[in-house]
Protein backbone atom coordinates (compact mmCIF):
# COMPACT_ATOMS: atom_id res chain seq x y z
CA UNK A 1 0.00 0.00 0.00
CA UNK A 2 1.38 3.49 -0.81
CA UNK A 3 3.07 4.95 2.27
CA UNK A 4 0.97 8.12 2.36
CA UNK A 5 -2.30 6.17 2.10
CA UNK A 6 -1.14 3.68 4.74
CA UNK A 7 -0.34 6.50 7.13
CA UNK A 8 -3.68 8.21 6.44
CA UNK A 9 -5.58 4.95 7.06
CA UNK A 10 -3.69 4.42 10.32
CA UNK A 11 -4.63 7.89 11.51
CA UNK A 12 -8.28 7.39 10.55
CA UNK A 13 -8.54 4.03 12.32
CA UNK A 14 -6.73 5.38 15.39
CA UNK A 15 -9.14 8.32 15.54
CA UNK A 16 -12.19 6.05 15.18
CA UNK A 17 -11.08 3.56 17.81
CA UNK A 18 -10.18 6.44 20.12
CA UNK A 19 -13.91 6.88 20.67
CA UNK A 20 -14.09 3.44 22.29
CA UNK A 21 -13.13 3.99 25.96
CA UNK A 22 -12.33 0.33 26.70
CA UNK A 23 -9.67 0.19 23.96
CA UNK A 24 -6.12 1.40 24.64
CA UNK A 25 -4.17 1.79 21.40
CA UNK A 26 -0.49 0.79 21.56
CA UNK A 27 1.62 2.05 18.62
CA UNK A 28 3.90 -0.55 17.04
CA UNK A 29 6.84 1.77 17.81
CA UNK A 30 6.25 1.13 21.54
CA UNK A 31 6.96 -2.59 21.16
CA UNK A 32 10.37 -3.97 22.07
CA UNK A 33 12.06 -4.89 18.80
CA UNK A 34 9.61 -2.95 16.65
CA UNK A 35 7.01 -4.38 14.27
CA UNK A 36 6.66 -8.17 14.86
CA UNK A 37 4.70 -8.78 11.64
CA UNK A 38 5.81 -9.57 8.12
CA UNK A 39 2.35 -9.72 6.56
CA UNK A 40 -1.37 -9.70 7.27
CA UNK A 41 -1.90 -13.39 8.16
CA UNK A 42 -1.47 -15.00 11.57
CA UNK A 43 1.45 -17.05 10.25
CA UNK A 44 3.21 -13.78 9.39
CA UNK A 45 3.11 -12.46 12.98
CA UNK A 46 5.40 -13.17 15.92
CA UNK A 47 2.90 -12.88 18.75
CA UNK A 48 5.45 -13.25 21.58
CA UNK A 49 6.48 -9.57 21.77
CA UNK A 50 2.80 -8.63 21.80
CA UNK A 51 2.07 -11.10 24.58
CA UNK A 52 5.02 -9.82 26.65
CA UNK A 53 3.73 -6.26 26.21
CA UNK A 54 0.27 -7.45 27.36
CA UNK A 55 -1.32 -6.39 24.10
CA UNK A 56 -4.54 -8.36 23.66
CA UNK A 57 -5.29 -7.60 20.01
CA UNK A 58 -3.25 -6.63 16.98
CA UNK A 59 -4.30 -5.16 13.65
CA UNK A 60 -2.53 -5.80 10.35
CA UNK A 61 -3.06 -4.20 6.95
CA UNK A 62 -1.68 -5.13 3.58
CA UNK A 63 -1.99 -4.14 -0.05
CA UNK A 64 -1.84 -6.54 -2.97
CA UNK A 65 -2.14 -3.93 -5.70
CA UNK A 66 -5.92 -4.18 -6.03
CA UNK A 67 -7.29 -4.91 -2.58
CA UNK A 68 -6.61 -3.58 0.89
CA UNK A 69 -6.70 -6.33 3.50
CA UNK A 70 -7.24 -5.50 7.17
CA UNK A 71 -7.37 -8.02 10.00
CA UNK A 72 -7.41 -8.13 13.79
CA UNK A 73 -6.03 -11.11 15.78
CA UNK A 74 -6.04 -12.19 19.39
CA UNK A 75 -2.40 -12.19 20.42
CA UNK A 76 -2.63 -15.07 22.93
CA UNK A 77 -4.54 -17.51 20.73
CA UNK A 78 -3.75 -16.24 17.25
CA UNK A 79 -7.47 -16.34 16.45
CA UNK A 80 -8.66 -13.93 13.80
CA UNK A 81 -11.30 -11.63 15.28
CA UNK A 82 -12.22 -9.87 12.05
CA UNK A 83 -10.89 -9.81 8.49
CA UNK A 84 -12.00 -7.60 5.63
CA UNK A 85 -10.82 -6.68 2.14
CA UNK A 86 -11.66 -3.48 0.29
CA UNK A 87 -11.28 -2.41 -3.31
CA UNK A 88 -10.74 1.08 -4.76
CA UNK A 89 -9.86 2.55 -1.39
CA UNK A 90 -7.62 5.46 -2.39
CA UNK A 91 -10.48 7.97 -2.62
CA UNK A 92 -12.56 6.36 0.12
CA UNK A 93 -10.15 5.92 3.03
CA UNK A 94 -12.45 7.54 5.65
CA UNK A 95 -15.33 5.28 4.61
CA UNK A 96 -13.06 2.22 4.63
CA UNK A 97 -11.80 3.10 8.12
CA UNK A 98 -15.36 3.59 9.39
CA UNK A 99 -16.60 0.31 7.93
CA UNK A 100 -13.67 -1.70 9.23
CA UNK A 101 -13.94 -0.21 12.73
CA UNK A 102 -17.68 -0.86 12.70
CA UNK A 103 -17.07 -4.53 11.82
CA UNK A 104 -14.35 -4.75 14.47
CA UNK A 105 -16.58 -3.28 17.17
CA UNK A 106 -19.43 -5.62 16.21
CA UNK A 107 -17.06 -8.61 16.45
CA UNK A 108 -16.00 -7.50 19.94
CA UNK A 109 -19.37 -6.54 21.40
CA UNK A 110 -22.04 -8.07 19.18
CA UNK A 111 -23.39 -4.53 18.64
CA UNK A 112 -23.36 -2.64 15.38
CA UNK A 113 -24.22 0.82 14.18
CA UNK A 114 -21.95 3.18 16.13
CA UNK A 115 -19.68 4.32 13.30
CA UNK A 116 -22.46 4.17 10.70
CA UNK A 117 -25.31 5.78 12.67
CA UNK A 118 -25.71 9.53 12.05
CA UNK A 119 -26.75 12.10 14.62
CA UNK A 120 -29.31 14.76 13.70
CA UNK A 121 -28.90 18.07 15.49
CA UNK A 122 -29.74 21.77 15.43
CA UNK A 123 -27.12 24.22 14.21
CA UNK A 124 -27.18 28.00 14.45
CA UNK A 125 -26.88 29.60 11.01
CA UNK A 126 -26.78 33.36 11.55
CA UNK A 127 -30.22 34.28 12.87
CA UNK A 128 -31.77 30.93 11.91
CA UNK A 129 -31.53 27.41 13.28
CA UNK A 130 -31.41 24.51 10.84
CA UNK A 131 -31.27 20.71 11.04
CA UNK A 132 -28.03 18.92 10.13
CA UNK A 133 -26.74 15.37 10.43
CA UNK A 134 -23.21 14.13 11.17
CA UNK A 135 -21.55 10.83 11.98
CA UNK A 136 -20.46 10.48 15.62
CA UNK A 137 -16.77 10.58 14.61
CA UNK A 138 -17.36 14.01 13.06
CA UNK A 139 -17.55 13.11 9.36
CA UNK A 140 -20.30 13.32 6.76
CA UNK A 141 -21.76 16.66 7.86
CA UNK A 142 -24.99 17.22 5.90
CA UNK A 143 -27.52 20.02 5.94
CA UNK A 144 -31.12 18.79 6.02
CA UNK A 145 -33.22 21.97 6.16
CA UNK A 146 -33.01 25.38 4.49
CA UNK A 147 -36.29 26.73 5.76
CA UNK A 148 -35.21 29.78 7.74
CA UNK A 149 -36.78 30.52 11.11
CA UNK A 150 -36.18 27.99 13.87
CA UNK A 151 -36.04 24.28 13.10
CA UNK A 152 -35.84 22.34 16.35
CA UNK A 153 -36.16 18.96 18.08
CA UNK A 154 -35.13 16.50 15.33
CA UNK A 155 -36.26 12.88 15.79
CA UNK A 156 -35.56 9.82 13.61
CA UNK A 157 -38.08 7.26 12.44
CA UNK A 158 -37.37 3.68 13.52
CA UNK A 159 -36.16 2.78 10.00
CA UNK A 160 -33.87 5.82 9.78
CA UNK A 161 -35.56 7.12 6.61
CA UNK A 162 -37.34 10.18 8.05
CA UNK A 163 -36.60 12.98 10.46
CA UNK A 164 -39.45 14.80 12.19
CA UNK A 165 -38.86 18.26 13.62
CA UNK A 166 -40.54 21.47 14.73
CA UNK A 167 -40.45 24.43 12.34
CA UNK A 168 -41.17 27.84 13.85
CA UNK A 169 -41.76 30.41 11.14
CA UNK A 170 -42.79 34.05 11.32
CA UNK A 171 -46.48 33.32 11.80
CA UNK A 172 -46.90 29.73 13.04
CA UNK A 173 -45.52 26.44 14.30
CA UNK A 174 -45.36 23.54 11.84
CA UNK A 175 -44.48 19.87 11.98
CA UNK A 176 -41.73 19.10 9.48
CA UNK A 177 -41.06 15.64 8.02
CA UNK A 178 -37.85 15.11 6.06
CA UNK A 179 -37.78 12.10 3.72
CA UNK A 180 -34.21 10.91 3.07
CA UNK A 181 -35.14 8.95 -0.06
CA UNK A 182 -36.73 11.89 -1.87
CA UNK A 183 -34.87 14.66 -0.08
CA UNK A 184 -38.17 16.50 0.28
CA UNK A 185 -39.72 18.08 3.38
CA UNK A 186 -43.42 17.95 4.19
CA UNK A 187 -44.79 20.74 6.41
CA UNK A 188 -48.01 20.24 8.39
CA UNK A 189 -49.84 22.74 10.54
CA UNK A 190 -53.61 22.43 10.04
CA UNK A 191 -55.38 21.00 13.06
CA UNK A 192 -52.26 20.79 15.23
CA UNK A 193 -52.92 23.80 17.47
CA UNK A 194 -50.84 26.88 18.20
CA UNK A 195 -47.58 25.13 19.16
CA UNK A 196 -45.90 21.95 17.94
CA UNK A 197 -43.23 20.74 20.36
CA UNK A 198 -40.80 17.79 20.51
CA UNK A 199 -42.16 15.33 17.91
CA UNK A 200 -40.96 11.74 18.22
CA UNK A 201 -41.60 8.44 16.44
CA UNK A 202 -43.07 5.70 18.60
CA UNK A 203 -44.83 2.33 18.25
CA UNK A 204 -45.75 1.23 14.70
CA UNK A 205 -43.98 4.26 13.24
CA UNK A 206 -46.62 6.68 14.49
CA UNK A 207 -45.70 10.20 15.50
CA UNK A 208 -46.26 11.61 18.96
CA UNK A 209 -46.00 15.31 19.63
CA UNK A 210 -46.71 17.86 22.37
CA UNK A 211 -49.43 20.23 21.15
CA UNK A 212 -50.95 23.31 22.73
CA UNK A 213 -54.65 22.88 22.26
CA UNK A 214 -57.31 24.64 24.31
CA UNK A 215 -54.70 26.41 26.40
CA UNK A 216 -52.73 23.41 27.70
CA UNK A 217 -49.77 21.51 26.26
CA UNK A 218 -50.14 17.73 26.32
CA UNK A 219 -48.77 14.78 24.34
CA UNK A 220 -50.91 13.46 21.47
CA UNK A 221 -50.78 10.60 19.01
CA UNK A 222 -50.87 11.63 15.35
CA UNK A 223 -52.59 9.33 12.86
CA UNK A 224 -51.19 8.48 9.43
CA UNK A 225 -52.66 11.73 8.07
CA UNK A 226 -50.92 13.70 10.86
CA UNK A 227 -54.19 14.47 12.61
CA UNK A 228 -54.25 14.52 16.43
CA UNK A 229 -55.83 11.42 17.86
CA UNK A 230 -55.57 10.01 21.36
CA UNK A 231 -54.21 12.21 24.13
CA UNK A 232 -51.41 10.05 25.45
CA UNK A 233 -50.69 12.00 28.64
CA UNK A 234 -52.84 14.82 29.88
CA UNK A 235 -52.69 17.21 32.80
CA UNK A 236 -53.52 20.87 33.47
CA UNK A 237 -49.79 21.53 33.25
CA UNK A 238 -47.17 21.27 30.51
CA UNK A 239 -46.30 17.75 29.26
CA UNK A 240 -43.49 17.62 26.66
CA UNK A 241 -40.40 15.75 25.39
CA UNK A 242 -41.67 12.18 24.85
CA UNK A 243 -39.08 9.44 24.30
CA UNK A 244 -39.70 5.73 23.59
CA UNK A 245 -37.69 2.55 23.99
CA UNK A 246 -37.22 0.28 20.97
CA UNK A 247 -40.25 -1.90 21.78
CA UNK A 248 -42.58 1.05 22.23
CA UNK A 249 -43.73 -0.33 25.59
CA UNK A 250 -42.31 2.56 27.62
CA UNK A 251 -42.38 6.30 27.16
CA UNK A 252 -40.61 8.87 29.29
CA UNK A 253 -41.55 12.55 29.25
CA UNK A 254 -41.22 15.86 31.10
CA UNK A 255 -44.14 17.27 33.05
CA UNK A 256 -44.70 20.24 35.35
CA UNK A 257 -47.56 18.48 37.14
CA UNK A 258 -45.56 18.47 40.40
CA UNK A 259 -45.09 22.23 40.25
CA UNK A 260 -41.79 22.23 38.34
CA UNK A 261 -40.29 20.11 35.55
CA UNK A 262 -39.68 16.46 36.43
CA UNK A 263 -39.23 13.21 34.50
CA UNK A 264 -42.07 10.67 34.33
CA UNK A 265 -42.46 7.19 32.85
CA UNK A 266 -45.58 5.92 31.08
CA UNK A 267 -46.23 2.18 30.69
CA UNK A 268 -47.98 2.07 27.33
CA UNK A 269 -49.91 -1.17 27.93
CA UNK A 270 -51.39 -0.21 31.29
CA UNK A 271 -51.41 3.58 31.05
CA UNK A 272 -49.70 3.75 34.44
CA UNK A 273 -47.58 6.87 34.99
CA UNK A 274 -44.70 6.85 37.47
CA UNK A 275 -42.64 9.81 38.60
CA UNK A 276 -38.92 9.13 38.03
CA UNK A 277 -37.05 12.18 39.38
CA UNK A 278 -37.70 13.53 42.87
CA UNK A 279 -34.74 15.83 43.54
CA UNK A 280 -34.02 19.30 42.26
CA UNK A 281 -36.35 21.83 40.69
CA UNK A 282 -35.53 21.34 37.00
CA UNK A 283 -35.24 17.96 35.25
CA UNK A 284 -35.95 17.80 31.54
CA UNK A 285 -34.93 16.49 28.05
CA UNK A 286 -35.29 12.77 28.95
CA UNK A 287 -34.00 10.12 26.55
CA UNK A 288 -34.91 6.47 27.08
CA UNK A 289 -32.23 3.94 26.13
CA UNK A 290 -33.23 1.59 23.27
CA UNK A 291 -33.44 -1.39 25.67
CA UNK A 292 -35.71 0.57 28.04
CA UNK A 293 -33.45 0.32 31.07
CA UNK A 294 -31.92 3.79 31.39
CA UNK A 295 -33.15 7.35 31.22
CA UNK A 296 -30.59 10.07 30.52
CA UNK A 297 -31.83 13.57 31.30
CA UNK A 298 -30.80 17.16 32.03
CA UNK A 299 -30.66 18.07 35.72
CA UNK A 300 -30.11 21.60 36.99
CA UNK A 301 -27.43 21.79 39.69
CA UNK A 302 -26.00 24.78 41.56
CA UNK A 303 -23.11 24.78 39.04
CA UNK A 304 -25.22 24.56 35.89
CA UNK A 305 -27.09 21.94 33.88
CA UNK A 306 -25.61 18.43 33.94
CA UNK A 307 -26.47 15.08 32.35
CA UNK A 308 -27.72 12.46 34.82
CA UNK A 309 -28.58 8.79 34.32
CA UNK A 310 -31.44 6.93 36.02
CA UNK A 311 -31.40 3.12 36.11
CA UNK A 312 -35.02 1.91 35.99
CA UNK A 313 -34.00 -1.57 37.22
CA UNK A 314 -32.27 -0.41 40.40
CA UNK A 315 -33.60 3.11 40.89
CA UNK A 316 -30.04 4.40 41.18
CA UNK A 317 -28.94 7.68 39.67
CA UNK A 318 -25.53 8.78 38.44
CA UNK A 319 -24.10 12.08 37.26
CA UNK A 320 -22.47 11.62 33.84
CA UNK A 321 -21.12 15.09 33.03
CA UNK A 322 -19.46 17.79 35.13
CA UNK A 323 -19.20 20.86 32.91
CA UNK A 324 -17.94 23.55 32.92
CA UNK A 325 -20.77 25.51 31.38
CA UNK A 326 -24.06 23.71 30.80
CA UNK A 327 -24.52 20.12 29.59
CA UNK A 328 -27.94 19.40 28.05
CA UNK A 329 -29.96 17.35 25.53
CA UNK A 330 -28.70 13.77 26.10
CA UNK A 331 -29.28 11.23 23.31
CA UNK A 332 -28.54 7.49 23.48
CA UNK A 333 -26.74 5.78 20.63
CA UNK A 334 -28.07 2.63 18.95
CA UNK A 335 -26.45 0.27 21.48
CA UNK A 336 -27.50 2.23 24.58
CA UNK A 337 -23.83 2.56 25.57
CA UNK A 338 -22.80 5.87 24.02
CA UNK A 339 -24.50 9.14 24.95
CA UNK A 340 -24.31 12.31 22.86
CA UNK A 341 -25.12 15.68 24.41
CA UNK A 342 -24.68 19.41 23.90
CA UNK A 343 -22.43 21.52 26.10
CA UNK A 344 -21.41 25.18 26.37
CA UNK A 345 -18.15 24.29 28.14
CA UNK A 346 -16.09 26.13 25.49
CA UNK A 347 -18.34 29.20 25.59
CA UNK A 348 -20.39 28.03 22.60
CA UNK A 349 -22.70 25.02 22.45
CA UNK A 350 -21.10 22.03 20.71
CA UNK A 351 -21.89 18.32 20.54
CA UNK A 352 -19.97 15.85 22.70
CA UNK A 353 -19.79 12.10 23.06
CA UNK A 354 -19.58 10.14 26.32
CA UNK A 355 -20.92 6.82 27.62
CA UNK A 356 -23.47 5.76 30.18
CA UNK A 357 -20.50 5.24 32.54
CA UNK A 358 -19.54 8.91 32.30
CA UNK A 359 -16.30 8.50 30.35
CA UNK A 360 -14.37 11.64 29.37
CA UNK A 361 -16.38 13.49 26.70
CA UNK A 362 -15.01 14.05 23.20
CA UNK A 363 -16.21 16.89 21.00
CA UNK A 364 -17.94 15.94 17.74
CA UNK A 365 -16.83 18.15 14.85
CA UNK A 366 -19.84 20.02 13.43
CA UNK A 367 -18.18 23.01 11.77
CA UNK A 368 -18.68 26.65 12.67
CA UNK A 369 -21.57 27.83 14.79
CA UNK A 370 -23.37 26.55 17.89
CA UNK A 371 -24.74 23.00 17.79
CA UNK A 372 -27.26 21.42 20.16
CA UNK A 373 -30.23 19.05 20.54
CA UNK A 374 -28.64 15.82 19.17
CA UNK A 375 -30.85 12.88 18.18
CA UNK A 376 -29.27 9.56 17.22
CA UNK A 377 -30.44 7.26 14.44
CA UNK A 378 -30.77 3.85 16.14
CA UNK A 379 -32.12 1.92 13.11
CA UNK A 380 -28.84 0.11 12.32
CA UNK A 381 -28.65 -1.67 15.66
CA UNK A 382 -30.70 -4.69 14.55
XYZ file of C-alpha atoms in Angstrom, residues 152-279:
128
model
C -35.839 22.336 16.348
C -36.165 18.962 18.078
C -35.131 16.500 15.326
C -36.257 12.876 15.792
C -35.560 9.816 13.606
C -38.084 7.263 12.437
C -37.371 3.682 13.519
C -36.155 2.783 10.001
C -33.867 5.825 9.776
C -35.564 7.117 6.615
C -37.343 10.175 8.047
C -36.604 12.984 10.464
C -39.452 14.804 12.190
C -38.863 18.261 13.618
C -40.538 21.473 14.728
C -40.454 24.433 12.338
C -41.168 27.837 13.850
C -41.761 30.414 11.142
C -42.795 34.051 11.315
C -46.477 33.316 11.802
C -46.902 29.734 13.040
C -45.519 26.435 14.300
C -45.361 23.543 11.843
C -44.483 19.872 11.981
C -41.730 19.104 9.477
C -41.062 15.636 8.018
C -37.846 15.115 6.060
C -37.777 12.095 3.723
C -34.206 10.910 3.070
C -35.144 8.945 -0.057
C -36.731 11.887 -1.871
C -34.866 14.657 -0.077
C -38.172 16.505 0.284
C -39.718 18.081 3.384
C -43.416 17.953 4.189
C -44.790 20.742 6.405
C -48.008 20.236 8.389
C -49.843 22.739 10.543
C -53.605 22.426 10.036
C -55.382 21.003 13.065
C -52.262 20.794 15.227
C -52.924 23.799 17.467
C -50.839 26.876 18.201
C -47.585 25.125 19.165
C -45.895 21.946 17.940
C -43.228 20.739 20.361
C -40.796 17.785 20.509
C -42.157 15.333 17.911
C -40.957 11.737 18.221
C -41.597 8.444 16.443
C -43.070 5.703 18.597
C -44.827 2.329 18.252
C -45.749 1.234 14.699
C -43.975 4.255 13.240
C -46.621 6.682 14.487
C -45.698 10.198 15.498
C -46.257 11.606 18.959
C -46.002 15.313 19.633
C -46.707 17.862 22.367
C -49.427 20.227 21.154
C -50.949 23.308 22.734
C -54.654 22.877 22.257
C -57.305 24.638 24.310
C -54.696 26.413 26.399
C -52.728 23.413 27.705
C -49.770 21.511 26.263
C -50.137 17.729 26.319
C -48.766 14.780 24.337
C -50.908 13.463 21.474
C -50.780 10.598 19.011
C -50.873 11.627 15.346
C -52.587 9.332 12.858
C -51.189 8.483 9.427
C -52.658 11.732 8.074
C -50.919 13.700 10.856
C -54.188 14.469 12.608
C -54.246 14.523 16.429
C -55.834 11.417 17.860
C -55.567 10.009 21.361
C -54.215 12.212 24.130
C -51.410 10.046 25.455
C -50.691 11.997 28.638
C -52.842 14.818 29.879
C -52.692 17.209 32.795
C -53.521 20.872 33.471
C -49.790 21.527 33.248
C -47.168 21.274 30.512
C -46.296 17.747 29.263
C -43.489 17.622 26.657
C -40.400 15.748 25.386
C -41.671 12.181 24.848
C -39.076 9.438 24.295
C -39.701 5.726 23.586
C -37.693 2.551 23.987
C -37.225 0.281 20.970
C -40.251 -1.904 21.778
C -42.577 1.047 22.231
C -43.725 -0.333 25.588
C -42.306 2.564 27.618
C -42.375 6.303 27.161
C -40.608 8.870 29.292
C -41.546 12.552 29.247
C -41.224 15.857 31.105
C -44.144 17.273 33.051
C -44.698 20.241 35.355
C -47.562 18.485 37.142
C -45.557 18.465 40.396
C -45.087 22.227 40.255
C -41.786 22.233 38.343
C -40.295 20.107 35.546
C -39.679 16.458 36.426
C -39.233 13.210 34.500
C -42.068 10.669 34.331
C -42.464 7.189 32.855
C -45.583 5.916 31.078
C -46.228 2.177 30.693
C -47.977 2.070 27.335
C -49.910 -1.171 27.930
C -51.388 -0.209 31.286
C -51.411 3.575 31.047
C -49.703 3.754 34.442
C -47.585 6.870 34.992
C -44.701 6.853 37.469
C -42.639 9.811 38.598
C -38.919 9.129 38.031
C -37.046 12.176 39.382
C -37.699 13.527 42.865
C -34.737 15.831 43.536
